[in-house]
Amino acid sequence: EAQVTQNPRYLITVTGKKLTVTCSQNMNHEYMSWYRQDPGLGLRQIYYSMNVEVTDKGDVPEGYKVSRKEKRNFPLILESPSPNQTSLYFCASSYGGRETQYFGPGTRLLVL
Amino acid sequence: KQEVTQIPAALSVPEGENLVLNCSFTDSAIYNLQWFRQDPGKGLTSLLLIQSSQREQTSGRLNASLDKSSGRSTLYIAASQPGDSATYLCASYTGGFKTIFGAGTRLFVKA
């Protein structure tokens, strides 16, 4: 089954404790992206990647890091999480950056 | 910078009504525009993708149109059903491969 998976689905952590949210797709997509969704603000793009070793900033990249060492994986790293990073995070992928995007189920993060 | 606006923010209609959801964007130089559906607590499901060279796309009871010159896209839902209740989001795909989303329209279809 074609899908985008994210882990963990739920995460509670404390300020400053580094964490990684994994994202994997099995559709051989070149484009992958991370978004955060906050009430009243909709989805905002954090980072995206056009291919292995090619990443670029979205609209809200501050406080986040990404890497794309393999085509199927695109982890999101919060090196020193803060409470304002409490949010619902989505990973997505597509063949190209302007084609239909397929979304993962989301990761709900709470930073205390 | 591209800005995407969806009006209204919420909409309640009786079952069977035809309805239109609106999506406006400021930069007409978009490549494609996509409509999504999101159920509470769930991820996004793609509904329709309209390429910049197209004016509309249809899937079942859904029809999406794109007018780049006026900076508007509409999603038409025919004969609405309670199962259509969800939040509908539009996203513009621009140069540089960024994706800009609207804040969404929350639709409630009353039985």
Coordinates of C-alpha atoms in Angstrom, one line a residue:
Chain A
E1 CA 0.0 0.0 0.0
A2 CA 1.3 3.4 -1.0
Q3 CA 1.7 5.5 2.1
V4 CA 3.6 8.1 4.1
T5 CA 4.3 7.0 7.7
Q6 CA 5.3 9.1 10.6
N7 CA 6.6 8.2 14.0
P8 CA 5.8 8.8 16.8
R9 CA 2.2 9.7 16.4
Y10 CA 2.1 11.4 19.8
L11 CA 5.0 12.8 21.8
I12 CA 5.2 14.7 25.1
T13 CA 8.6 16.1 25.9
V14 CA 10.3 18.9 27.9
T15 CA 11.9 22.1 26.8
G16 CA 15.5 21.6 25.5
K17 CA 15.4 17.8 25.0
K18 CA 16.3 17.0 21.5
L19 CA 13.9 14.9 19.5
T20 CA 13.4 13.5 16.0
V21 CA 10.2 12.8 14.2
T22 CA 10.7 10.3 11.4
C23 CA 8.9 10.3 8.0
S24 CA 9.1 7.6 5.4
Q25 CA 7.4 7.1 2.0
N26 CA 7.2 4.0 -0.2
M27 CA 6.2 5.7 -3.4
N28 CA 9.7 6.6 -4.7
H29 CA 8.8 10.3 -4.5
E30 CA 11.5 12.8 -5.0
Y31 CA 9.7 15.6 -3.1
M32 CA 9.1 15.5 0.6
S33 CA 8.0 18.2 3.0
W34 CA 7.2 19.0 6.6
Y35 CA 4.3 21.2 7.8
R36 CA 3.0 22.3 11.1
Q37 CA -0.7 23.0 11.7
D38 CA -1.9 25.4 14.4
P39 CA -5.4 26.5 15.2
G40 CA -6.4 29.5 13.1
L41 CA -3.1 29.4 11.1
G42 CA -3.6 26.5 8.9
L43 CA -0.7 24.5 7.6
R44 CA 2.7 26.2 7.3
Q45 CA 5.6 24.7 5.5
I46 CA 8.8 24.1 7.6
Y47 CA 11.2 22.6 5.2
Y48 CA 11.1 20.7 1.9
S49 CA 13.4 18.5 -0.1
M50 CA 13.5 18.1 -3.8
N51 CA 15.8 15.1 -3.7
V52 CA 18.5 13.4 -1.7
E53 CA 20.8 16.0 -0.1
V54 CA 18.7 18.8 -1.5
T55 CA 16.7 20.7 1.1
D56 CA 15.3 24.2 1.4
K57 CA 13.5 26.4 3.9
G58 CA 9.7 26.9 4.0
D59 CA 8.0 29.7 5.7
V60 CA 8.7 28.7 9.3
P61 CA 12.1 26.9 9.5
E62 CA 13.4 28.5 12.7
G63 CA 14.1 25.9 15.4
Y64 CA 14.0 22.9 13.1
K65 CA 16.5 20.9 11.1
V66 CA 16.0 18.3 8.4
S67 CA 18.2 15.9 6.5
R68 CA 17.6 13.8 3.3
K69 CA 20.2 11.1 3.2
E70 CA 17.9 8.5 1.6
K71 CA 15.1 9.1 -0.9
R72 CA 12.4 7.5 1.2
N73 CA 13.2 9.2 4.6
F74 CA 13.0 12.8 5.7
P75 CA 13.4 13.2 9.4
L76 CA 12.5 16.4 11.3
I77 CA 14.8 17.3 14.1
L78 CA 14.1 19.7 17.0
E79 CA 17.5 20.1 18.7
S80 CA 16.2 22.3 21.6
P81 CA 12.4 22.2 21.6
S82 CA 10.4 25.1 23.1
P83 CA 6.7 25.3 24.1
N84 CA 6.0 27.4 21.0
Q85 CA 6.8 24.3 18.9
T86 CA 3.8 22.5 20.4
S87 CA 1.8 21.7 17.3
L88 CA 0.5 19.0 14.9
Y89 CA 3.2 18.1 12.4
F90 CA 2.6 16.5 9.0
C91 CA 5.0 15.0 6.5
A92 CA 4.1 14.8 2.8
S93 CA 5.6 13.6 -0.4
S94 CA 5.0 13.9 -4.2
Y95 CA 6.7 13.0 -7.4
G96 CA 7.6 16.6 -8.1
G97 CA 7.2 19.7 -6.0
R98 CA 4.0 20.8 -7.8
E99 CA 2.2 17.5 -8.1
T100 CA -0.3 15.9 -5.8
Q101 CA 1.0 15.6 -2.3
Y102 CA 0.3 12.6 -0.1
F103 CA 0.2 13.2 3.6
G104 CA 1.2 11.2 6.6
P105 CA -1.2 10.8 9.6
G106 CA 0.4 13.5 11.6
T107 CA 2.5 13.7 14.8
R108 CA 1.0 15.6 17.8
L109 CA 3.8 17.2 19.8
L110 CA 3.5 18.7 23.2
V111 CA 6.5 20.6 24.6
L112 CA 6.3 21.3 28.3
Chain B
K1 CA 5.0 36.5 -1.1
Q2 CA 2.0 34.3 -1.9
E3 CA -0.9 34.6 0.4
V4 CA -3.9 32.2 0.3
T5 CA -7.2 33.1 1.8
Q6 CA -10.3 30.9 2.3
I7 CA -13.7 32.4 2.9
P8 CA -15.8 31.6 4.8
A9 CA -14.0 30.1 7.7
A10 CA -17.0 28.0 8.5
L11 CA -20.2 27.0 6.7
S12 CA -23.3 25.1 7.8
V13 CA -25.7 23.9 5.2
P14 CA -28.7 21.5 5.1
E15 CA -28.2 18.1 3.4
G16 CA -28.7 18.1 -0.4
E17 CA -27.7 21.7 -0.9
N18 CA -25.1 22.6 -3.6
L19 CA -22.3 24.7 -2.3
V20 CA -19.2 26.6 -3.3
L21 CA -16.0 27.0 -1.3
N22 CA -13.7 29.8 -2.2
C23 CA -9.9 30.1 -2.3
S24 CA -8.1 33.3 -3.2
F25 CA -4.4 33.8 -3.9
T26 CA -2.3 36.9 -4.4
D27 CA 0.3 35.7 -6.8
S28 CA -1.2 34.6 -10.1
A29 CA 2.0 33.0 -11.2
I30 CA 1.1 29.7 -9.5
Y31 CA 1.9 26.4 -11.1
N32 CA -0.9 24.2 -9.7
L33 CA -3.6 24.4 -7.0
Q34 CA -4.8 21.5 -4.9
W35 CA -7.8 21.0 -2.8
F36 CA -7.7 18.7 0.3
R37 CA -10.1 17.4 2.8
Q38 CA -9.2 17.0 6.5
D39 CA -11.4 15.2 9.0
P40 CA -11.0 16.0 12.7
G41 CA -7.8 14.7 14.1
K42 CA -6.8 13.1 10.8
G43 CA -4.3 13.8 8.0
L44 CA -5.1 15.5 4.7
T45 CA -6.7 13.7 1.8
S46 CA -6.2 15.0 -1.7
L47 CA -9.4 15.8 -3.6
L48 CA -8.4 17.5 -6.8
L49 CA -5.3 19.0 -8.4
I50 CA -5.7 21.7 -11.0
Q51 CA -2.7 22.4 -13.2
S52 CA -2.1 26.0 -14.3
S53 CA -3.0 25.1 -17.9
Q54 CA -6.4 23.8 -16.8
R55 CA -9.5 25.7 -15.8
E56 CA -11.3 22.9 -13.9
Q57 CA -11.2 19.4 -12.7
T58 CA -14.0 17.1 -11.7
S59 CA -14.3 14.1 -9.5
G60 CA -17.7 12.7 -8.7
R61 CA -19.8 15.4 -7.0
L62 CA -16.8 17.7 -6.8
N63 CA -15.7 20.3 -9.3
A64 CA -12.8 22.6 -8.8
S65 CA -12.1 25.6 -11.0
L66 CA -9.1 27.8 -11.4
D67 CA -8.9 31.4 -12.6
K68 CA -5.4 32.6 -12.4
S69 CA -6.1 36.1 -13.7
S70 CA -8.5 36.8 -10.9
G71 CA -6.5 34.9 -8.3
R72 CA -9.4 32.6 -7.4
S73 CA -10.2 28.9 -7.2
T74 CA -13.6 27.5 -6.2
L75 CA -14.6 24.0 -5.1
Y76 CA -18.2 23.1 -6.0
I77 CA -19.8 20.3 -4.0
A78 CA -23.1 19.0 -5.5
A79 CA -25.9 17.5 -3.4
S80 CA -24.0 17.8 -0.1
Q81 CA -24.2 14.9 2.4
P82 CA -23.4 14.7 6.1
G83 CA -20.4 12.7 5.2
D84 CA -19.0 15.7 3.4
S85 CA -18.6 17.5 6.8
A86 CA -14.9 18.2 7.2
T87 CA -12.4 21.0 6.8
Y88 CA -11.5 21.8 3.2
L89 CA -8.1 23.3 2.4
C90 CA -6.6 24.7 -0.7
A91 CA -2.9 24.9 -1.4
S92 CA -1.0 26.8 -4.1
Y93 CA 2.2 25.4 -5.6
T94 CA 4.5 28.3 -6.6
G95 CA 7.9 28.9 -8.0
G96 CA 10.7 27.6 -5.9
F97 CA 8.6 24.5 -4.9
K98 CA 7.0 26.1 -1.9
T99 CA 3.5 25.1 -0.9
I100 CA 1.2 27.8 0.6
F101 CA -2.0 26.7 2.3
G102 CA -5.1 28.6 3.1
A103 CA -6.5 28.4 6.7
G104 CA -9.4 26.2 5.5
T105 CA -13.2 26.2 5.5
R106 CA -14.9 24.1 8.1
L107 CA -18.0 22.6 6.5
F108 CA -20.9 21.1 8.4
V109 CA -23.7 19.4 6.5
K110 CA -26.9 18.9 8.6
A111 CA -29.0 15.8 8.1

